[in-house]
Each structure stands twice: as structure tokens, then as C-alpha cells.
XYZ file of C-alpha atoms in Angstrom:
587
model
C -75.025 -59.454 30.724
C -72.453 -61.693 32.513
C -69.690 -60.339 35.009
C -66.920 -61.009 32.487
C -68.364 -58.374 29.942
C -68.720 -55.335 32.153
C -64.909 -54.081 31.894
C -65.507 -54.201 27.963
C -68.149 -51.355 28.434
C -66.049 -49.526 30.890
C -63.146 -49.466 28.744
C -65.389 -48.601 25.907
C -66.626 -45.229 27.250
C -63.309 -43.353 27.292
C -62.802 -44.563 23.586
C -66.017 -42.940 22.550
C -65.190 -39.782 24.441
C -61.716 -39.752 22.745
C -62.740 -40.660 19.124
C -66.089 -38.904 19.153
C -66.279 -36.239 21.493
C -69.615 -34.912 19.876
C -71.272 -38.095 20.578
C -70.063 -38.376 24.079
C -71.172 -34.939 24.929
C -74.874 -36.193 24.530
C -74.745 -38.063 27.730
C -74.423 -35.088 29.814
C -77.272 -33.233 27.511
C -79.837 -31.484 29.525
C -83.132 -31.410 28.148
C -83.778 -27.607 28.600
C -80.994 -26.947 26.054
C -83.047 -28.518 23.292
C -85.388 -25.384 22.606
C -82.531 -23.169 22.575
C -80.465 -25.278 19.886
C -83.306 -25.401 17.802
C -83.885 -21.958 17.853
C -80.328 -21.266 17.087
C -80.237 -23.741 14.515
C -83.177 -22.261 12.530
C -81.818 -18.828 12.864
C -78.264 -20.330 11.759
C -79.882 -21.857 8.711
C -80.966 -18.349 7.685
C -77.327 -17.338 7.252
C -76.029 -20.935 6.105
C -77.979 -21.309 2.842
C -77.265 -17.910 0.992
C -73.659 -17.786 2.273
C -73.088 -21.453 1.280
C -74.431 -20.810 -2.173
C -72.391 -17.627 -2.480
C -68.997 -19.081 -1.361
C -69.487 -22.144 -3.667
C -69.524 -19.683 -6.571
C -66.504 -17.587 -5.007
C -64.696 -21.056 -5.255
C -65.737 -21.414 -8.824
C -68.141 -24.349 -8.279
C -72.171 -24.729 -8.654
C -74.226 -23.151 -5.997
C -75.740 -26.407 -4.973
C -72.237 -27.832 -3.849
C -72.380 -25.040 -1.077
C -75.445 -26.421 0.502
C -73.933 -30.146 0.101
C -70.755 -28.830 1.964
C -72.665 -27.166 4.564
C -74.772 -30.258 5.415
C -71.791 -32.515 5.589
C -69.388 -30.536 7.659
C -71.794 -29.653 10.470
C -72.906 -33.209 10.736
C -68.912 -34.381 10.490
C -68.010 -31.733 13.285
C -71.022 -32.549 15.396
C -69.789 -36.169 15.578
C -65.941 -35.611 15.843
C -65.480 -31.900 16.955
C -64.731 -31.135 20.646
C -65.994 -27.520 20.651
C -69.815 -27.249 21.981
C -70.760 -24.014 19.829
C -68.113 -23.901 16.945
C -69.829 -23.726 13.534
C -68.068 -24.978 10.266
C -68.890 -24.079 6.663
C -67.735 -22.822 3.252
C -65.486 -19.682 3.972
C -65.011 -16.556 2.004
C -61.391 -16.766 3.042
C -60.921 -20.400 1.461
C -63.077 -19.356 -1.785
C -60.425 -17.754 -3.765
C -57.672 -20.395 -2.350
C -60.066 -23.049 -3.704
C -60.688 -21.445 -6.992
C -57.120 -20.777 -7.520
C -56.272 -24.487 -7.161
C -59.274 -25.892 -9.001
C -59.957 -23.741 -11.819
C -56.648 -23.934 -13.602
C -56.880 -27.797 -13.724
C -60.726 -27.939 -14.526
C -61.003 -24.846 -16.906
C -59.475 -26.705 -20.083
C -62.665 -28.437 -20.518
C -65.155 -26.177 -18.757
C -67.243 -28.932 -17.333
C -68.594 -27.995 -13.696
C -68.632 -31.611 -12.705
C -64.805 -31.912 -13.213
C -64.371 -28.943 -11.146
C -66.536 -30.408 -8.491
C -64.436 -33.521 -8.536
C -61.176 -31.548 -8.143
C -62.750 -29.690 -5.105
C -64.179 -32.666 -3.409
C -60.794 -34.285 -3.820
C -59.162 -31.257 -2.449
C -61.442 -31.316 0.624
C -60.472 -34.876 1.356
C -56.739 -33.991 1.146
C -57.224 -31.089 3.310
C -59.304 -33.322 6.057
C -56.373 -36.027 5.597
C -53.901 -33.444 6.627
C -55.586 -31.778 9.377
C -56.596 -35.189 11.005
C -53.066 -36.445 10.745
C -51.871 -32.786 11.994
C -54.018 -33.545 14.933
C -53.004 -37.121 15.496
C -49.353 -36.252 15.491
C -49.949 -33.006 17.548
C -48.854 -30.649 14.988
C -50.923 -27.883 16.149
C -48.004 -25.519 16.148
C -48.198 -25.024 12.368
C -51.045 -22.738 12.744
C -48.607 -20.379 14.242
C -46.636 -20.247 11.119
C -48.748 -17.189 10.177
C -47.730 -14.493 12.397
C -50.188 -11.787 13.196
C -48.853 -8.748 10.858
C -48.317 -11.286 7.895
C -52.285 -12.626 8.711
C -53.222 -8.969 8.773
C -51.349 -8.264 5.228
C -52.922 -11.522 3.961
C -56.413 -11.072 4.881
C -56.482 -7.232 3.436
C -55.142 -8.619 0.299
C -57.755 -11.396 0.233
C -60.493 -8.877 0.910
C -59.480 -6.787 -2.032
C -59.127 -9.894 -4.334
C -62.670 -11.090 -3.364
C -64.235 -7.685 -3.707
C -62.705 -6.896 -7.184
C -63.758 -10.554 -8.282
C -67.299 -9.996 -7.306
C -67.683 -6.507 -8.913
C -68.560 -7.632 -12.476
C -71.234 -10.052 -11.068
C -72.758 -7.244 -8.870
C -72.964 -5.115 -12.231
C -74.198 -7.960 -14.034
C -71.831 -9.183 -16.365
C -68.758 -11.574 -16.007
C -64.981 -11.212 -16.536
C -62.471 -13.957 -17.497
C -59.446 -13.105 -15.748
C -56.947 -14.988 -13.459
C -55.436 -12.266 -11.504
C -56.268 -9.303 -9.432
C -55.043 -7.008 -11.831
C -56.691 -8.497 -14.782
C -59.696 -8.598 -13.013
C -59.907 -5.299 -12.364
C -58.746 -4.111 -15.821
C -61.598 -6.485 -17.042
C -64.169 -4.773 -15.188
C -63.343 -1.187 -16.152
C -63.130 -2.195 -19.549
C -66.924 -4.031 -19.214
C -67.967 -0.771 -17.859
C -66.624 1.344 -20.534
C -68.205 -1.105 -23.133
C -71.593 -0.774 -21.398
C -71.819 -4.271 -20.326
C -73.322 -3.088 -16.965
C -76.823 -4.259 -16.308
C -78.777 -1.391 -14.390
C -81.305 -3.791 -12.816
C -78.616 -6.017 -11.579
C -76.633 -3.229 -10.270
C -79.611 -1.951 -8.213
C -80.583 -4.932 -6.778
C -76.930 -6.135 -5.912
C -76.300 -2.689 -4.245
C -79.735 -2.625 -2.510
C -78.853 -6.373 -1.267
C -75.509 -4.993 0.068
C -76.961 -2.343 1.809
C -79.528 -4.494 3.659
C -76.867 -6.731 4.760
C -74.390 -4.407 5.783
C -77.223 -2.109 7.268
C -78.647 -4.892 9.518
C -75.001 -6.148 10.729
C -74.512 -2.584 11.966
C -77.668 -1.444 13.190
C -79.492 -4.783 14.349
C -76.770 -7.441 14.305
C -79.098 -10.271 15.779
C -81.443 -9.875 12.732
C -80.222 -11.864 9.747
C -79.735 -9.517 7.317
C -78.543 -11.997 5.012
C -81.833 -13.819 4.608
C -83.885 -10.585 4.745
C -81.686 -9.368 1.550
C -82.285 -12.980 -0.174
C -86.064 -12.931 0.535
C -86.335 -9.434 -0.994
C -84.238 -9.957 -3.902
C -86.147 -13.200 -4.880
C -89.469 -11.169 -4.396
C -88.139 -8.512 -6.414
C -87.006 -10.795 -9.346
C -90.450 -12.280 -9.538
C -92.703 -9.222 -9.101
C -90.516 -6.951 -11.259
C -89.395 -9.717 -14.147
C -85.964 -8.718 -13.510
C -84.657 -11.908 -15.583
C -86.153 -10.248 -18.527
C -84.038 -7.163 -17.952
C -80.897 -8.871 -17.862
C -80.668 -10.141 -13.976
C -78.999 -13.595 -13.952
C -80.536 -16.056 -11.462
C -79.307 -19.236 -9.808
C -81.791 -21.263 -11.768
C -82.909 -24.847 -11.040
C -81.115 -27.065 -8.516
C -80.946 -30.591 -8.007
C -83.180 -31.873 -5.288
C -82.789 -34.569 -2.653
C -80.079 -35.507 -0.398
C -76.357 -34.825 -1.279
C -75.116 -37.942 -3.383
C -71.977 -40.031 -2.161
C -69.285 -39.865 -4.843
C -65.690 -41.063 -4.550
C -63.741 -38.269 -6.261
C -61.179 -39.031 -8.877
C -58.818 -37.071 -11.017
C -55.938 -37.560 -13.462
C -52.795 -38.761 -11.302
C -50.665 -36.243 -12.761
C -52.679 -33.535 -11.010
C -52.755 -35.091 -7.780
C -49.533 -33.089 -6.709
C -50.796 -29.679 -7.855
C -53.894 -30.411 -5.437
C -51.667 -31.419 -2.700
C -50.001 -28.084 -2.809
C -53.226 -26.161 -2.548
C -54.354 -28.380 0.049
C -51.480 -27.778 2.255
C -52.307 -23.808 1.969
C -55.651 -24.274 2.663
C -55.253 -26.465 5.416
C -52.873 -23.937 7.055
C -55.440 -21.210 6.740
C -57.809 -23.454 8.040
C -56.311 -24.522 11.078
C -55.158 -20.875 12.130
C -58.685 -19.587 11.541
C -60.129 -22.658 13.692
C -57.705 -22.382 16.378
C -58.139 -18.617 16.821
C -61.796 -18.559 16.553
C -62.202 -21.514 18.859
C -59.922 -19.665 21.484
C -61.809 -16.734 21.377
C -65.384 -18.541 22.065
C -63.770 -20.873 24.610
C -62.529 -18.196 26.525
C -65.948 -16.582 26.767
C -67.558 -19.983 27.813
C -64.475 -20.565 30.579
C -63.467 -23.612 28.654
C -59.910 -24.878 27.093
C -59.105 -25.235 23.451
C -57.579 -28.697 22.555
C -55.954 -27.582 19.294
C -55.173 -31.320 18.038
C -58.884 -32.431 18.908
C -60.006 -29.299 16.956
C -57.898 -30.100 13.932
C -59.226 -33.794 13.939
C -62.833 -32.548 13.889
C -62.084 -30.006 11.215
C -60.525 -32.835 9.221
C -63.417 -35.056 9.764
C -65.793 -32.220 8.446
C -63.655 -31.881 5.259
C -63.586 -35.335 4.696
C -67.444 -36.118 5.057
C -68.025 -32.981 2.553
C -65.571 -34.342 0.047
C -67.116 -37.640 -0.210
C -70.523 -35.803 -1.022
C -69.637 -33.559 -3.459
C -68.375 -30.571 -1.284
C -65.298 -28.619 -1.027
C -62.938 -27.528 1.783
C -64.348 -25.757 4.781
C -63.219 -23.997 8.000
C -64.495 -22.301 10.689
C -66.743 -19.265 10.627
C -66.464 -16.492 13.410
C -69.627 -14.870 12.064
C -71.844 -17.898 12.004
C -70.465 -19.043 15.304
C -71.274 -15.804 16.866
C -74.642 -15.815 15.314
C -75.080 -19.323 16.892
C -73.994 -18.238 20.262
C -76.108 -14.887 20.270
C -79.029 -16.988 19.723
C -78.339 -19.427 22.737
C -76.783 -22.372 21.149
C -75.536 -24.893 23.930
C -74.177 -27.889 21.742
C -73.538 -29.026 18.441
C -77.217 -29.869 18.102
C -77.508 -26.391 16.841
C -75.230 -27.353 13.871
C -77.343 -30.784 13.352
C -80.592 -28.589 13.278
C -79.111 -26.378 10.732
C -77.897 -29.265 8.639
C -81.611 -30.832 8.808
C -83.149 -27.827 7.915
C -81.015 -27.404 4.836
C -81.762 -31.352 3.739
C -85.463 -30.541 4.120
C -85.069 -27.447 1.845
C -83.637 -29.513 -0.612
C -86.151 -32.446 -0.505
C -89.179 -30.452 0.099
C -88.678 -26.755 -1.669
C -85.913 -27.314 -4.154
C -87.201 -24.632 -6.181
C -87.329 -22.118 -3.442
C -84.014 -20.482 -4.450
C -84.262 -20.715 -8.305
C -84.918 -17.054 -8.563
C -82.229 -15.870 -6.129
C -80.376 -13.443 -8.309
C -76.549 -13.556 -8.593
C -75.991 -9.979 -8.050
C -77.439 -10.932 -4.335
C -74.747 -13.592 -4.078
C -72.054 -11.120 -5.042
C -73.375 -8.890 -2.316
C -73.298 -11.551 0.260
C -69.536 -12.287 -0.564
C -68.695 -8.819 -0.616
C -70.284 -8.073 2.606
C -68.541 -11.087 4.053
C -65.078 -9.968 2.674
C -65.355 -6.768 4.948
C -64.914 -8.835 8.047
C -61.693 -9.950 6.298
C -60.268 -6.491 5.896
C -58.420 -4.845 8.734
C -57.352 -1.552 7.764
C -57.092 -0.422 11.305
C -54.767 -3.341 12.063
C -52.532 -1.989 9.330
C -52.383 1.681 10.609
C -51.957 0.217 14.234
C -48.685 -1.699 12.930
C -47.448 1.448 11.003
C -47.605 3.282 14.133
C -46.443 0.983 16.613
C -43.870 -1.098 14.586
C -42.447 -0.229 11.320
C -40.739 -3.823 10.628
C -44.265 -5.613 11.215
C -45.966 -3.222 8.846
C -43.531 -3.842 6.039
C -44.133 -7.539 6.896
C -47.920 -6.856 6.438
C -47.446 -4.671 3.191
C -45.411 -7.254 1.763
C -47.990 -10.279 2.470
C -50.853 -7.878 1.060
C -48.887 -6.971 -1.997
C -48.024 -10.988 -2.509
C -51.823 -11.884 -2.641
C -52.828 -8.778 -4.573
C -50.469 -9.237 -7.210
C -48.768 -12.752 -7.343
C -52.067 -14.584 -6.624
C -53.971 -16.234 -3.475
C -51.819 -19.414 -3.287
C -48.475 -17.542 -3.843
C -49.345 -15.190 -1.237
C -50.279 -17.590 1.331
C -46.592 -18.894 0.583
C -45.287 -15.629 0.776
C -47.127 -15.036 4.234
C -45.843 -18.119 5.746
C -42.262 -17.626 4.406
C -42.303 -13.952 5.609
C -43.441 -14.993 9.053
C -40.531 -17.950 9.124
C -38.000 -15.311 8.091
C -39.078 -12.913 10.693
C -38.384 -15.314 13.413
C -35.165 -16.235 12.029
C -34.201 -12.415 11.578
C -34.913 -11.881 15.035
C -32.842 -14.962 16.216
C -30.107 -13.795 13.993
C -29.894 -10.315 15.026
C -31.324 -10.158 18.451
C -31.318 -7.429 21.048
C -27.898 -6.900 22.681
C -26.853 -4.792 25.532
C -24.134 -3.499 27.603
C -25.376 -3.461 31.310
C -24.434 -0.907 34.121
C -25.586 0.440 37.479
C -27.837 3.254 37.962
C -28.075 5.527 41.144
C -31.128 4.823 43.091
C -31.991 1.772 40.887
C -31.287 -2.172 42.111
C -29.930 -4.332 39.658
C -28.130 -4.001 36.324
C -29.646 -1.921 33.256
C -29.429 -1.578 29.658
C -27.271 1.228 29.017
C -28.840 2.222 25.722
C -32.096 2.894 27.579
C -31.114 3.930 31.057
C -27.323 5.362 30.827
C -25.205 3.903 33.553
C -23.940 6.270 36.251
C -21.495 4.002 37.839
C -18.957 1.296 36.451
C -16.044 -1.151 37.299
C -12.770 -0.204 35.650
C -11.936 -3.172 33.315
C -15.349 -4.884 33.665
C -17.928 -5.241 30.890
C -21.482 -6.722 31.525
C -22.872 -8.087 28.027
C -26.126 -9.394 27.384
C -27.240 -11.333 24.245
C -31.111 -11.860 24.060
C -31.471 -15.385 21.980
C -30.238 -18.714 21.885
C -26.823 -19.221 20.425
C -26.831 -21.380 17.311
C -25.298 -21.750 14.054
C -26.847 -18.620 12.634
C -26.142 -15.838 15.155
C -23.050 -17.111 17.041
C -20.922 -15.118 14.992
C -22.627 -12.270 15.634
C -22.225 -12.827 19.253
C -18.539 -13.448 18.595
C -18.001 -10.436 16.504
C -19.780 -8.326 19.333
C -17.400 -9.745 22.158
C -14.312 -8.999 19.954
C -15.347 -5.473 19.399
C -15.762 -5.112 23.364
C -12.729 -6.851 24.046
C -10.523 -4.602 21.692
C -12.046 -1.338 23.473
C -9.549 0.902 25.264
C -8.995 0.380 28.095
C -8.845 -3.373 27.252
C -11.224 -4.916 29.544
C -10.137 -7.879 31.869
C -13.447 -9.506 32.121
C -16.361 -9.634 30.013
C -19.284 -11.085 31.721
C -22.038 -12.553 29.575
C -25.493 -12.035 31.343
C -26.805 -15.388 30.046
C -30.259 -15.554 31.208
C -31.783 -14.977 27.564
C -29.527 -17.539 26.227
C -31.670 -20.606 26.211
C -29.531 -23.147 23.934
C -26.218 -23.732 22.894
C -25.836 -25.819 19.638
C -22.772 -27.663 18.658
C -21.579 -25.040 16.226
C -21.647 -22.272 18.761
C -20.054 -24.506 21.212
C -17.365 -24.774 18.785
C -16.999 -20.936 18.389
C -17.133 -20.147 21.976
C -14.068 -22.620 22.431
C -12.147 -20.704 19.774
C -13.313 -17.286 21.090
C -12.363 -18.150 24.743
C -8.911 -19.225 23.650
C -8.637 -16.222 21.529
C -9.452 -13.817 24.636
C -7.372 -15.637 27.031
C -4.433 -15.267 25.162
C -4.926 -11.373 24.930
C -5.470 -11.357 28.731
C -9.412 -10.979 28.616
C -11.690 -13.575 30.487
C -14.903 -14.853 29.128
C -17.007 -15.142 32.177
C -21.031 -16.372 32.265
C -23.673 -15.376 34.667
C -27.077 -16.489 35.242
C -26.656 -19.618 32.637
C -29.857 -21.883 32.846
C -29.197 -25.307 34.278
C -30.102 -27.274 30.941
C -27.535 -24.807 29.009
C -24.825 -25.226 31.668
C -25.541 -29.192 31.324
C -24.869 -28.739 27.257
C -21.692 -27.062 27.913
C -20.376 -29.426 30.117
C -21.692 -32.317 27.723
C -19.767 -30.363 25.008
C -16.565 -30.326 27.321
C -16.678 -26.509 27.062
C -15.731 -26.389 30.698
C -12.155 -27.665 29.628
C -11.561 -24.363 27.884
C -13.969 -22.027 29.881
C -12.726 -22.175 33.465
C -15.577 -23.496 35.693
C -14.884 -21.037 38.293
C -15.938 -18.504 35.580
C -19.636 -19.632 35.437
C -22.054 -17.709 38.154
C -25.271 -18.125 39.528
C -25.935 -14.396 39.205
C -24.434 -11.053 37.957
C -23.945 -9.899 41.302
C -21.853 -12.973 42.331
C -19.692 -12.357 38.783
C -19.059 -8.717 40.153
C -18.330 -9.694 43.536
C -15.832 -12.219 42.263
C -14.194 -9.721 39.884
C -13.790 -7.080 42.774
C -12.404 -9.437 44.977
C -9.713 -10.480 42.202
C -8.807 -7.084 41.054
C -9.371 -4.772 43.968
C -11.398 -2.457 41.696
C -14.054 -0.001 43.063
C -17.194 1.303 41.803
C -16.134 4.792 39.856
C -18.589 7.488 38.709
C -19.447 7.696 35.076
C -21.074 5.389 32.445
C -17.951 3.595 31.476
C -15.889 3.381 28.233
C -17.584 0.235 26.887
C -20.253 0.314 24.188
C -21.735 -1.933 21.356
C -20.657 -1.823 17.849
């Protein structure tokens, strides 16, 4: 190679690192890791296969699509994902959302191929949304689900999943679109004698095996053991002749490449579902990545994670797959079994492909009640009853938010529920900024500084001086709350000569607030009270000067600290500290 070509190679390396961190990581791959990655990948496969099939059915799709999805998302993330150990795949939290989006559009014709086309295009849309979010550094959207609303939403989702799977666990089906309808249909099915004893027996036995091993021997793949035992039971006891429904024959070979197409009129309905799914997937991915990266001492690059998750979804969407997310349980299994890199996921994908190529009939006799048990077991990891109890004990307002999100999912549906959860999170932020904490500060004997009189009653005060703190930025929605409180303090008897605003918590002042402050200062000056600011941050002070507020508010009434403001007041008025809490209080 001539000398002129060398800079091209040098420049190409960081491009590969930036665009395909999975491939770039292979340059530092150590030979000793291979055995651990292979073992972890094979153990992981035992979990990937039954869960992929079960979550596909949860999404209202053929079980084989769960395997196609698993293969492609693992390979896609292995190339473009930044995390060494994160495992992606079909997810129990996304299943009901996919079903809620796809089934109403595809159910009219009852064609599974049509449902797959909708789900595949949904995966591509979710992928594009997350990739664009990563490219434009919009990782903050994952914070739109606050922890209380997330707890409520996930509990509602867990209940929805369990109720939807109970008929399958009992060996029959229910045609319903909501939690209430499914619960009513299940009870009516039981009353009508539709339950199949053999199906219930194998479903409950599978559930006991899965949950038992999760609790007692978490390193042993209880899901795989339950699947093997269930298939053996179906064959040994001819359970299909006794009414137990099995998965049946599945296609063999590689996942087929297909460009999904749907009627143009349905695209906007898919976009709405894709936005909700993308939000949940990003929230789950960033929280899971943060947890596992912290253990490994790595840092999380949220934007690259979004690109990696987007690539996994797009790859799945073009091979008859459906939207995916990060799985905390599968990532934990990989980590526990020594996974070092994304080679673990590649091994899992190759193992599933070999299963489809060499032994496609191996899962033919897997009973549907066992798949229901897999899903129900997974839903227990979504539920967080302890979190609800903790919120109720620690902060009732957050508990009410969680309860509202729970009821939204349970009674209005999964997609409206996620919209309610996001809306409640945003409203909660707005409420706290609109009605922030406020305080009148005072001196307390034996304590340095100035303290909130509500929690530490003041023992000394300066006559005619109020020190008032407003714990939020001043903007259009809350400036009138600020104005009304200052007016109340100014009208107190005896009328204060100075109202000192302890402004350190005020991180911003918008133009609406500026106009109100100007009017308020003129009003107070006319009544003989001065509005004084202490501890203004430099950026806020610069904005006040840019708004020309200093033409109204005396620049000499802007102090670096509260102590300086108090000292200036004493020099101007000659007042001295007086025993007692003082006459001024909030409304």
C-alpha cells in the first residue's frame, strides 16, 4: 500500500468504532473469553427459545416469529450496540402494547400473515424512532416516565398479562379486548365448564417449576426444564388427545427477508403505537444498561444505546419480527454465566438458527399452557407491590400518581395507560414547578445561617424585614403564585420595609415573569416596601439586566448573599435583632 493510502485507514478506524461499536470491540477481544461467551450463550438459548415463543403469542403473533425476532435483534445489537453484556429480545412488557396496536388492525380478516406484516412494520417504525432519538441526542425522553408512574404502569401491565393468560393456562380461549372483558370471559368460561383439567395440570406444574427454580436455584434454567418436562408429558400421556393444545408444526430454515407493507390509512395508527413502545423500550433499556454498567464499572452512552436498540428493531422488522427491548432477566442470566461480550448473543442467535434448520419439529409438542406459564412467570418480575406500599408510606402524592397509572392501564388499556403515565409524569413536574415549596426564613439561636420557619421556628428577627424563599424557576405558570405571596407578606402588619428574596433556588426568569416583577416592584415601592434579591445566580442576573429590570429594581438591592442584604438593611434602618419568631408568615 502506498503512503498516500495510510491516512484513509487511520481515519476509518474511529468511524467503525463510532458506527459499529460491536465490531470495533472485537479488536480487543481476548481468546480466553471465547469459552465463557459460548457457555453463557448456550445457557441463554435455553431461556431465549421458550420466552421468545411465549412473548410472540402474548403479542398475538405466531410463536415462530418470536424466534425470528430473537435471532435478528441479537445480531443487530451485537453489531451496533455499545454494551458488552446487554441482551435484547421479545419482552413481556411490550407484548400487550404490540397486541393492542396490531390486533385491532389485523383482526378484521383474522389472517396471521397480516398480523405479522403489521407487527414487522411496527418494529421498523420503533427502530427508526429510537435511531433518530439517538442521533439527535434525545435520550432525555426516557425520563418522561417518572418512577411512581412507572411502578403503577408496570403493576397494571402485570395484572393485564396474568388475566390475559389465565384462559390459556386453563385450556380454553376468550375473545376480549380489555382487562375487564377478559376477566369476565374467563369467569364465564369456568362457569360453563370450558376448563381442561389436563391443560391446567401441566400449566400449573410448569409455573411451579419455573418459579421454584427462580427462587431456589436461580442459576438453573427453570424455564428450559419446564419446557422439556412439558413436552415429555404431552408425548408420554397423550395429552393432546385429552384437550391440551400444542404449538404444532413450525416453519424450518432461516428467517425470511420481507419488506412489510400495510394499507396507507393504517400507518398513523401504527405510528401512535410505535411512539409508546419506543418510549417504554428506551426507558427499560437505559435503566437496565445503567444497572449492569455500574456493576462492571462502565459508563452508559444513552444515545448509542438508542441507536443499538433501533438497529435491533429494524433488523427484526425486515425478517418477520416484532418490536424488542432489553431484558433484565436474560441479561442477568448472561452475566451470571460469565458473558464477556456480545459474542454471547451471537452464540444464542446461531444456536436458535441451528434449531430451526436441524430440528424444527423439536418444539412441535410444546403445550400452550406451558407458554402461558412462561408469560405469567415473567409478569411477576414486572409487578412491584412493595414499591406501591413504599410510595404510600413515604409520599402520598406519588402513590396517587402510581395508582392513577395502574388504573389507566387496567381499565382503559395498555396504550392509553402509557399515555396516561407519561401525561401524569409531565403534569407532576409542572405541578411542582407551579406550586413549589416556599418559606419565610429566620435566625435560630445556636444555628448558623437562616432557616425555614415552618420546620425550625425562628427565635430572633429584625423588625420590618422579611426573608422569603421561592424554590423554583420563575416562569409564566408560577410567577403569579410568587407575586401573590409577596403581596401577602407586604400587607402584613407591621408592614415590612424590605422583602429580601433568597433567590438561590430561582434558576431562571422568563419574559412573563420579568414583566410581573417589574409591576410588582413598582407596586411595592409605591407602598413603601422595597423588593430585594440575594444570591441571584450569575446567568439569572444577566437575564434580569437584559430584560432591563434593573431600571426598575434598584441595582443596589441585588446582593451576593443573604448576610450582605441583612447587613445593608441594618445599616440603613438601624434595626437590631429582636427576640421572637417575627410577625410574618406565608398564606
